[in-house]
Amino acid sequence: MTASIDLPIGIFDSGFGGLTVARAVWDQLPNEDIVYLGDTARAPYGDKTIPEVREYALECLDHLYESGVKALVIACNSASSAVLRDARERYDVPVIEVILPAARRAVKVSKTGRIGVICTEATATSRSYDDAVAAVPGVELLTQPCPLFVEYVERGITGGPELLGVAEGYLAGLREQGIDTLILGCTHYPLLTGVIAYVLGQEVTLVSSAEECAKEVFHTLTDLDLVHAQAREASRTFLTTGNPERFEGIGRRLTGGFVDGVEQVVAVSRG
């Protein structure tokens, strides 16, 4: 399959977090059609083994690719860690991920080189962010898994005293170690920016892997001349391996009505 300007952008995530990427892509490329697939039946990916994540991610990416897309966006840090190299060999369309764009941005904005990253257990185990900054002198990366954050977002909870207490427990060590920049190394986490910034304070710069991924999508498609230059009526298609009504309800609450008309995918294994 050859990438064509008239095909949509395919965006994949384990659940709802990648909607932050989809929304950012839509804001930056409003003339582009997008197809989003959330594997909510098997979410979260963060507590699964790398081989499991790889299997699930490739099933979902295969589905998007076979439906016809001009680019694939892996809007999930855990999946990016597990499957990026395989995906770029497997598909003949651009494959954009979330880790390297966020790492590059964090290195650029940090003044002290003390950079924190919060992520899932799977991303932490993969050491993908460590690899991304390994060649940069003067950078110390401090990693903190925050597995419960995904569960809160998937339940539609983005504030309140219970979540604040969890955030304080996760982030206290990073604050004490004097980071000046924090990578939100899971695309669910931008939905928790308020509570994260509240705990860390305004002196810590937050870098969203979702926002940086969307910028990378823009740059990649522009370089390949795959962007619609003229205004057009673009479409948004939302797919889930789980319950479409639940996905639409939580998705709409989390994204201010961005999600609509969710369909269930039955072709992807949900074992």
Coordinates of N, CA and C in Angstrom, one line a residue, residues 57-237:
A57 N -0.5 -4.7 19.9 CA -0.3 -3.5 19.1 C -0.3 -3.8 17.7
L58 N 0.4 -4.9 17.3 CA 0.5 -5.2 15.8 C -0.9 -5.6 15.3
E59 N -1.7 -6.3 16.1 CA -3.0 -6.6 15.6 C -3.8 -5.4 15.3
C60 N -3.7 -4.4 16.2 CA -4.5 -3.1 16.0 C -3.9 -2.3 14.8
L61 N -2.6 -2.2 14.7 CA -2.0 -1.5 13.6 C -2.2 -2.2 12.3
D62 N -2.3 -3.5 12.3 CA -2.6 -4.2 11.1 C -4.0 -3.8 10.6
H63 N -4.9 -3.8 11.6 CA -6.3 -3.4 11.2 C -6.4 -2.0 10.6
L64 N -5.7 -1.1 11.2 CA -5.7 0.3 10.6 C -5.1 0.3 9.3
Y65 N -3.9 -0.3 9.1 CA -3.2 -0.3 7.9 C -4.1 -1.0 6.8
E66 N -4.7 -2.1 7.1 CA -5.5 -2.8 6.1 C -6.7 -2.0 5.7
S67 N -7.2 -1.1 6.5 CA -8.4 -0.3 6.2 C -8.0 0.9 5.3
G68 N -6.7 1.2 5.2 CA -6.2 2.2 4.3 C -5.9 3.5 5.0
V69 N -4.6 3.8 5.3 CA -4.2 5.0 6.0 C -2.9 5.5 5.3
K70 N -2.7 6.8 5.4 CA -1.5 7.4 4.9 C -0.3 7.5 5.9
A71 N -0.7 7.3 7.2 CA 0.3 7.2 8.2 C -0.2 6.5 9.4
L72 N 0.6 5.9 10.2 CA 0.2 5.2 11.4 C 0.9 6.0 12.6
V73 N 0.1 6.3 13.6 CA 0.6 7.0 14.8 C 0.4 6.0 15.9
I74 N 1.5 5.7 16.6 CA 1.4 4.8 17.8 C 1.3 5.8 19.0
A75 N 0.1 6.1 19.4 CA -0.2 7.1 20.4 C -0.2 6.5 21.8
C76 N 0.8 5.6 22.0 CA 0.9 4.9 23.3 C 2.4 4.6 23.6
N77 N 2.8 5.1 24.7 CA 4.2 4.9 25.1 C 4.6 3.5 25.2
S78 N 3.8 2.7 25.9 CA 4.1 1.3 26.1 C 4.2 0.6 24.7
A79 N 3.3 0.8 23.8 CA 3.3 0.2 22.5 C 4.5 0.7 21.7
S80 N 4.8 2.0 21.8 CA 5.9 2.5 21.1 C 7.2 1.8 21.5
S81 N 7.3 1.6 22.8 CA 8.5 0.9 23.3 C 8.6 -0.5 22.8
A82 N 7.5 -1.2 22.7 CA 7.5 -2.6 22.3 C 7.6 -2.9 20.8
V83 N 7.1 -2.0 20.0 CA 6.8 -2.4 18.6 C 7.3 -1.5 17.5
L84 N 7.9 -0.4 17.9 CA 8.3 0.6 16.9 C 9.1 0.0 15.7
R85 N 10.2 -0.7 16.1 CA 11.1 -1.2 15.0 C 10.3 -2.2 14.1
D86 N 9.6 -3.0 14.7 CA 8.8 -4.0 13.9 C 7.8 -3.3 13.0
A87 N 7.1 -2.2 13.5 CA 6.1 -1.5 12.8 C 6.7 -0.8 11.6
R88 N 7.9 -0.2 11.7 CA 8.5 0.5 10.6 C 9.0 -0.5 9.5
E89 N 9.3 -1.7 9.9 CA 9.7 -2.7 8.9 C 8.4 -3.3 8.3
R90 N 7.3 -3.4 9.0 CA 6.1 -4.1 8.6 C 5.3 -3.3 7.6
Y91 N 5.2 -2.0 7.7 CA 4.3 -1.1 7.0 C 5.1 -0.2 6.0
D92 N 4.5 0.1 4.9 CA 5.1 1.0 3.9 C 4.5 2.3 3.9
V93 N 4.0 2.8 5.1 CA 3.6 4.1 5.3 C 4.3 4.7 6.5
P94 N 4.4 6.0 6.7 CA 5.2 6.5 7.8 C 4.6 6.0 9.1
V95 N 5.4 5.7 10.1 CA 5.0 5.3 11.4 C 5.6 6.4 12.4
I96 N 4.8 7.0 13.1 CA 5.2 8.1 14.1 C 4.9 7.6 15.5
E97 N 5.8 7.8 16.4 CA 5.6 7.4 17.8 C 5.7 8.5 18.7
V98 N 5.7 8.3 20.0 CA 5.6 9.3 21.0 C 6.8 9.6 21.8
I99 N 7.8 8.6 21.8 CA 8.9 8.7 22.8 C 10.0 9.7 22.4
L100 N 10.5 9.5 21.2 CA 11.6 10.4 20.8 C 11.3 11.8 20.6
P101 N 10.1 12.2 20.1 CA 9.7 13.6 20.0 C 9.7 14.3 21.4
A102 N 9.1 13.5 22.4 CA 9.0 14.1 23.8 C 10.4 14.2 24.4
A103 N 11.3 13.2 24.2 CA 12.6 13.3 24.7 C 13.4 14.4 24.2
R104 N 13.3 14.6 22.8 CA 14.0 15.8 22.2 C 13.5 17.1 22.8
R105 N 12.2 17.3 23.0 CA 11.7 18.5 23.5 C 12.2 18.7 25.0
A106 N 12.2 17.7 25.8 CA 12.6 17.8 27.2 C 14.1 18.2 27.3
V107 N 14.9 17.6 26.4 CA 16.3 18.0 26.4 C 16.5 19.5 26.1
K108 N 15.7 19.9 25.1 CA 15.8 21.3 24.6 C 15.4 22.3 25.7
V109 N 14.3 22.0 26.5 CA 13.8 23.0 27.4 C 14.5 23.0 28.8
S110 N 15.1 21.8 29.1 CA 15.7 21.7 30.5 C 16.9 22.6 30.6
K111 N 17.0 23.3 31.7 CA 18.1 24.2 32.0 C 19.2 23.5 32.8
T112 N 18.8 22.5 33.6 CA 19.7 21.8 34.5 C 20.1 20.4 34.0
G113 N 19.4 19.9 33.1 CA 19.6 18.5 32.6 C 19.0 17.4 33.5
R114 N 18.4 17.9 34.6 CA 17.7 16.9 35.5 C 16.3 16.8 35.0
I115 N 16.0 15.7 34.3 CA 14.7 15.5 33.6 C 14.0 14.3 34.3
G116 N 12.8 14.4 34.6 CA 12.0 13.3 35.1 C 11.1 12.8 34.0
V117 N 10.7 11.5 34.1 CA 9.7 10.9 33.2 C 8.8 10.1 34.0
I118 N 7.5 10.3 33.9 CA 6.5 9.4 34.5 C 5.9 8.6 33.4
C119 N 5.6 7.3 33.7 CA 5.2 6.4 32.7 C 4.6 5.2 33.3
T120 N 4.3 4.2 32.4 CA 3.8 2.9 32.9 C 4.9 2.0 33.2
E121 N 4.6 0.9 33.9 CA 5.7 -0.1 34.2 C 6.3 -0.6 32.9
A122 N 5.5 -0.8 31.9 CA 6.1 -1.4 30.6 C 7.0 -0.4 30.0
T123 N 6.7 0.8 30.0 CA 7.6 1.8 29.4 C 8.9 2.0 30.2
A124 N 8.7 1.9 31.6 CA 9.9 2.0 32.4 C 10.8 0.8 32.2
T125 N 10.3 -0.4 32.1 CA 11.0 -1.6 31.9 C 11.8 -1.6 30.6
S126 N 11.2 -1.0 29.6 CA 11.8 -1.0 28.3 C 13.0 0.0 28.2
R127 N 13.1 0.9 29.1 CA 14.1 1.9 29.2 C 14.2 2.7 27.8
S128 N 13.1 2.9 27.2 CA 13.1 3.6 25.9 C 13.5 5.1 26.0
Y129 N 13.0 5.7 27.1 CA 13.4 7.1 27.3 C 14.9 7.2 27.7
D130 N 15.4 6.3 28.4 CA 16.9 6.3 28.7 C 17.6 6.2 27.4
D131 N 17.2 5.3 26.5 CA 17.9 5.2 25.2 C 17.8 6.4 24.4
A132 N 16.7 7.1 24.5 CA 16.4 8.3 23.7 C 17.4 9.5 24.1
V133 N 17.8 9.5 25.3 CA 18.6 10.6 25.8 C 20.1 10.2 26.1
A134 N 20.4 8.9 25.8 CA 21.7 8.3 26.3 C 22.8 9.1 25.7
A135 N 22.7 9.6 24.5 CA 23.8 10.2 23.8 C 24.0 11.7 24.1
V136 N 23.0 12.2 24.9 CA 23.1 13.7 25.2 C 23.9 13.9 26.5
P137 N 25.0 14.7 26.4 CA 25.8 14.9 27.6 C 25.1 15.8 28.6
G138 N 25.3 15.6 29.9 CA 24.8 16.4 30.9 C 23.4 16.2 31.3
V139 N 22.8 15.1 30.8 CA 21.4 14.8 31.1 C 21.3 13.7 32.1
E140 N 20.5 13.9 33.1 CA 20.2 12.8 34.1 C 18.7 12.5 34.0
L141 N 18.4 11.3 33.7 CA 16.9 11.0 33.5 C 16.5 10.2 34.8
L142 N 15.4 10.7 35.4 CA 14.9 10.0 36.6 C 13.5 9.5 36.3
T143 N 13.3 8.2 36.3 CA 12.1 7.6 35.9 C 11.2 7.2 37.1
Q144 N 9.9 7.5 37.0 CA 8.9 7.1 38.0 C 7.7 6.5 37.4
P145 N 7.5 5.2 37.5 CA 6.2 4.6 37.0 C 5.1 5.1 37.8
C146 N 4.0 5.3 37.2 CA 2.7 5.8 37.8 C 1.5 5.0 37.3
P147 N 1.5 3.7 37.6 CA 0.5 2.9 37.0 C -1.0 3.2 37.3
L148 N -1.2 3.7 38.5 CA -2.6 4.0 38.8 C -3.2 5.2 38.0
F149 N -2.3 6.1 37.5 CA -2.8 7.2 36.8 C -3.7 6.8 35.6
V150 N -3.3 5.7 34.9 CA -4.0 5.3 33.8 C -5.4 4.8 34.2
E151 N -5.5 4.1 35.3 CA -6.8 3.6 35.8 C -7.7 4.8 36.1
Y152 N -7.2 5.9 36.7 CA -8.0 7.0 37.0 C -8.6 7.6 35.7
V153 N -7.7 7.8 34.7 CA -8.1 8.4 33.5 C -9.2 7.6 32.8
E154 N -8.9 6.2 32.8 CA -9.9 5.3 32.1 C -11.2 5.3 32.8
R155 N -11.3 5.7 34.1 CA -12.5 5.9 34.8 C -13.1 7.3 34.7
G156 N -12.4 8.2 34.0 CA -12.9 9.5 33.8 C -12.6 10.4 35.0
I157 N -11.7 10.0 35.8 CA -11.4 10.8 37.0 C -10.1 11.6 36.8
T158 N -10.1 12.9 36.8 CA -8.9 13.7 36.6 C -8.6 14.7 37.7
G159 N -9.3 14.6 38.8 CA -9.1 15.5 40.0 C -9.7 14.9 41.2
G160 N -9.6 15.6 42.3 CA -10.1 15.2 43.6 C -9.0 14.8 44.6
P161 N -9.4 14.7 45.9 CA -8.4 14.5 46.9 C -7.8 13.1 46.8
E162 N -8.5 12.1 46.4 CA -7.9 10.7 46.2 C -6.8 10.7 45.2
L163 N -7.1 11.3 44.0 CA -6.1 11.3 43.0 C -4.9 12.2 43.4
L164 N -5.2 13.3 44.1 CA -4.1 14.2 44.5 C -3.2 13.4 45.5
G165 N -3.7 12.6 46.4 CA -2.9 11.9 47.3 C -2.0 10.9 46.5
V166 N -2.6 10.2 45.5 CA -1.8 9.3 44.7 C -0.7 10.0 44.0
A167 N -1.0 11.2 43.4 CA 0.0 12.0 42.7 C 1.2 12.4 43.6
E168 N 0.8 12.8 44.8 CA 1.9 13.3 45.7 C 2.8 12.1 46.1
G169 N 2.2 10.9 46.2 CA 3.1 9.7 46.5 C 4.0 9.4 45.4
Y170 N 3.5 9.5 44.2 CA 4.3 9.2 43.0 C 5.4 10.2 42.7
L171 N 5.1 11.5 42.9 CA 5.9 12.6 42.5 C 6.9 13.2 43.5
A172 N 6.7 12.8 44.8 CA 7.5 13.4 45.8 C 9.0 13.1 45.6
G173 N 9.4 11.9 45.2 CA 10.8 11.7 44.9 C 11.4 12.5 43.8
L174 N 10.7 12.7 42.8 CA 11.1 13.5 41.6 C 11.3 15.0 42.1
R175 N 10.4 15.4 42.9 CA 10.4 16.8 43.4 C 11.7 17.0 44.3
E176 N 11.9 16.0 45.1 CA 13.0 16.1 46.1 C 14.4 16.0 45.3
Q177 N 14.4 15.3 44.2 CA 15.6 15.2 43.4 C 15.9 16.4 42.5
G178 N 15.0 17.4 42.5 CA 15.2 18.7 41.9 C 15.1 18.7 40.4
I179 N 14.2 17.9 39.8 CA 14.0 18.0 38.4 C 13.5 19.4 38.0
D180 N 13.8 19.8 36.8 CA 13.2 21.1 36.3 C 12.3 20.8 35.1
T181 N 12.3 19.6 34.6 CA 11.5 19.2 33.4 C 10.9 17.9 33.7
L182 N 9.6 17.7 33.3 CA 9.0 16.4 33.5 C 8.3 15.9 32.2
I183 N 8.7 14.8 31.7 CA 8.1 14.2 30.5 C 6.8 13.4 31.0
L184 N 5.7 13.8 30.4 CA 4.5 13.0 30.6 C 4.5 11.8 29.7
G185 N 5.2 10.7 30.1 CA 5.5 9.6 29.3 C 4.4 8.6 29.1
C186 N 3.2 9.0 29.1 CA 2.0 8.2 28.8 C 1.0 9.2 28.2
T187 N 0.3 8.8 27.2 CA -0.6 9.8 26.5 C -1.9 10.0 27.3
H188 N -2.1 9.2 28.4 CA -3.2 9.5 29.3 C -2.8 10.7 30.2
Y189 N -1.5 10.9 30.5 CA -1.1 11.8 31.5 C -1.4 13.3 31.3
P190 N -1.4 13.7 30.0 CA -1.8 15.1 29.8 C -3.2 15.5 30.3
L191 N -4.1 14.5 30.5 CA -5.4 14.7 31.0 C -5.3 15.0 32.6
L192 N -4.1 14.7 33.1 CA -3.9 14.9 34.6 C -2.9 16.1 34.8
T193 N -2.7 17.0 33.8 CA -1.8 18.1 33.9 C -2.0 18.9 35.1
G194 N -3.3 19.2 35.4 CA -3.6 20.0 36.5 C -3.1 19.5 37.8
V195 N -3.4 18.3 38.1 CA -2.9 17.7 39.4 C -1.4 17.5 39.5
I196 N -0.8 17.2 38.3 CA 0.6 17.0 38.3 C 1.4 18.3 38.5
A197 N 0.9 19.4 37.8 CA 1.5 20.7 38.0 C 1.3 21.2 39.4
Y198 N 0.1 20.9 40.0 CA -0.2 21.3 41.4 C 0.8 20.7 42.4
V199 N 1.1 19.5 42.2 CA 2.1 18.8 43.1 C 3.5 19.2 42.9
L200 N 3.9 19.4 41.6 CA 5.3 19.7 41.4 C 5.6 21.2 41.5
G201 N 4.7 22.0 41.2 CA 4.9 23.5 41.2 C 5.2 24.0 39.9
Q202 N 5.0 25.3 39.7 CA 5.2 26.0 38.4 C 6.6 26.0 37.9
E203 N 7.6 25.8 38.8 CA 9.0 25.8 38.3 C 9.4 24.6 37.5
V204 N 8.6 23.6 37.4 CA 8.9 22.4 36.7 C 8.1 22.5 35.3
T205 N 8.8 22.4 34.2 CA 8.2 22.4 32.9 C 7.7 21.0 32.5
L206 N 6.4 20.9 32.1 CA 5.8 19.7 31.7 C 5.9 19.5 30.2
V207 N 6.4 18.4 29.8 CA 6.5 18.1 28.3 C 5.5 17.0 28.0
S208 N 4.5 17.3 27.1 CA 3.5 16.3 26.8 C 4.0 15.4 25.6
S209 N 4.0 14.1 25.8 CA 4.4 13.2 24.7 C 3.3 13.3 23.6
A210 N 2.1 13.6 24.0 CA 1.0 13.7 23.0 C 1.2 14.9 22.1
E211 N 1.5 16.1 22.7 CA 1.7 17.3 21.9 C 2.9 17.2 21.0
E212 N 4.0 16.6 21.5 CA 5.2 16.5 20.7 C 5.0 15.5 19.6
C213 N 4.2 14.4 19.8 CA 3.9 13.4 18.8 C 3.1 14.1 17.7
A214 N 2.1 14.9 18.0 CA 1.3 15.6 17.0 C 2.1 16.5 16.1
K215 N 3.1 17.2 16.7 CA 4.0 18.1 15.9 C 4.8 17.2 15.0
E216 N 5.2 16.0 15.4 CA 6.0 15.1 14.6 C 5.1 14.6 13.4
V217 N 3.9 14.4 13.6 CA 2.9 14.0 12.6 C 2.9 15.1 11.5
F218 N 2.7 16.3 12.0 CA 2.7 17.5 11.1 C 3.9 17.6 10.2
H219 N 5.1 17.5 10.9 CA 6.4 17.6 10.2 C 6.5 16.5 9.2
T220 N 6.2 15.3 9.6 CA 6.4 14.1 8.7 C 5.5 14.2 7.5
L221 N 4.3 14.5 7.6 CA 3.3 14.5 6.5 C 3.6 15.7 5.6
T222 N 4.1 16.8 6.2 CA 4.4 18.0 5.4 C 5.7 17.7 4.5
D223 N 6.7 17.1 5.1 CA 7.9 16.7 4.4 C 7.6 15.8 3.2
L224 N 6.6 14.9 3.4 CA 6.2 13.9 2.4 C 5.1 14.4 1.4
D225 N 4.8 15.7 1.6 CA 3.7 16.3 0.7 C 2.4 15.5 0.8
L226 N 2.0 15.1 2.0 CA 0.8 14.4 2.2 C -0.2 15.2 3.0
V227 N -0.1 16.5 3.0 CA -1.0 17.3 3.7 C -2.0 18.0 2.8
H228 N -3.2 18.0 3.1 CA -4.2 18.8 2.3 C -4.0 20.3 2.5
A229 N -3.7 21.0 1.5 CA -3.3 22.4 1.6 C -4.6 23.3 1.7
Q230 N -5.7 22.8 1.1 CA -6.9 23.6 1.0 C -7.9 23.1 2.1
A231 N -8.7 24.1 2.6 CA -9.7 23.8 3.6 C -10.7 22.7 3.0
R232 N -11.0 21.8 3.8 CA -12.0 20.7 3.4 C -12.7 20.2 4.6
E233 N -13.8 19.5 4.4 CA -14.6 18.9 5.5 C -14.0 17.6 5.8
A234 N -13.3 17.5 6.9 CA -12.5 16.3 7.3 C -13.4 15.5 8.2
S235 N -13.1 14.2 8.3 CA -13.9 13.3 9.1 C -13.1 12.7 10.2
R236 N -13.8 12.3 11.3 CA -13.2 11.6 12.5 C -14.0 10.3 12.7
T237 N -13.2 9.2 12.7 CA -13.8 7.9 12.9 C -13.2 7.3 14.2

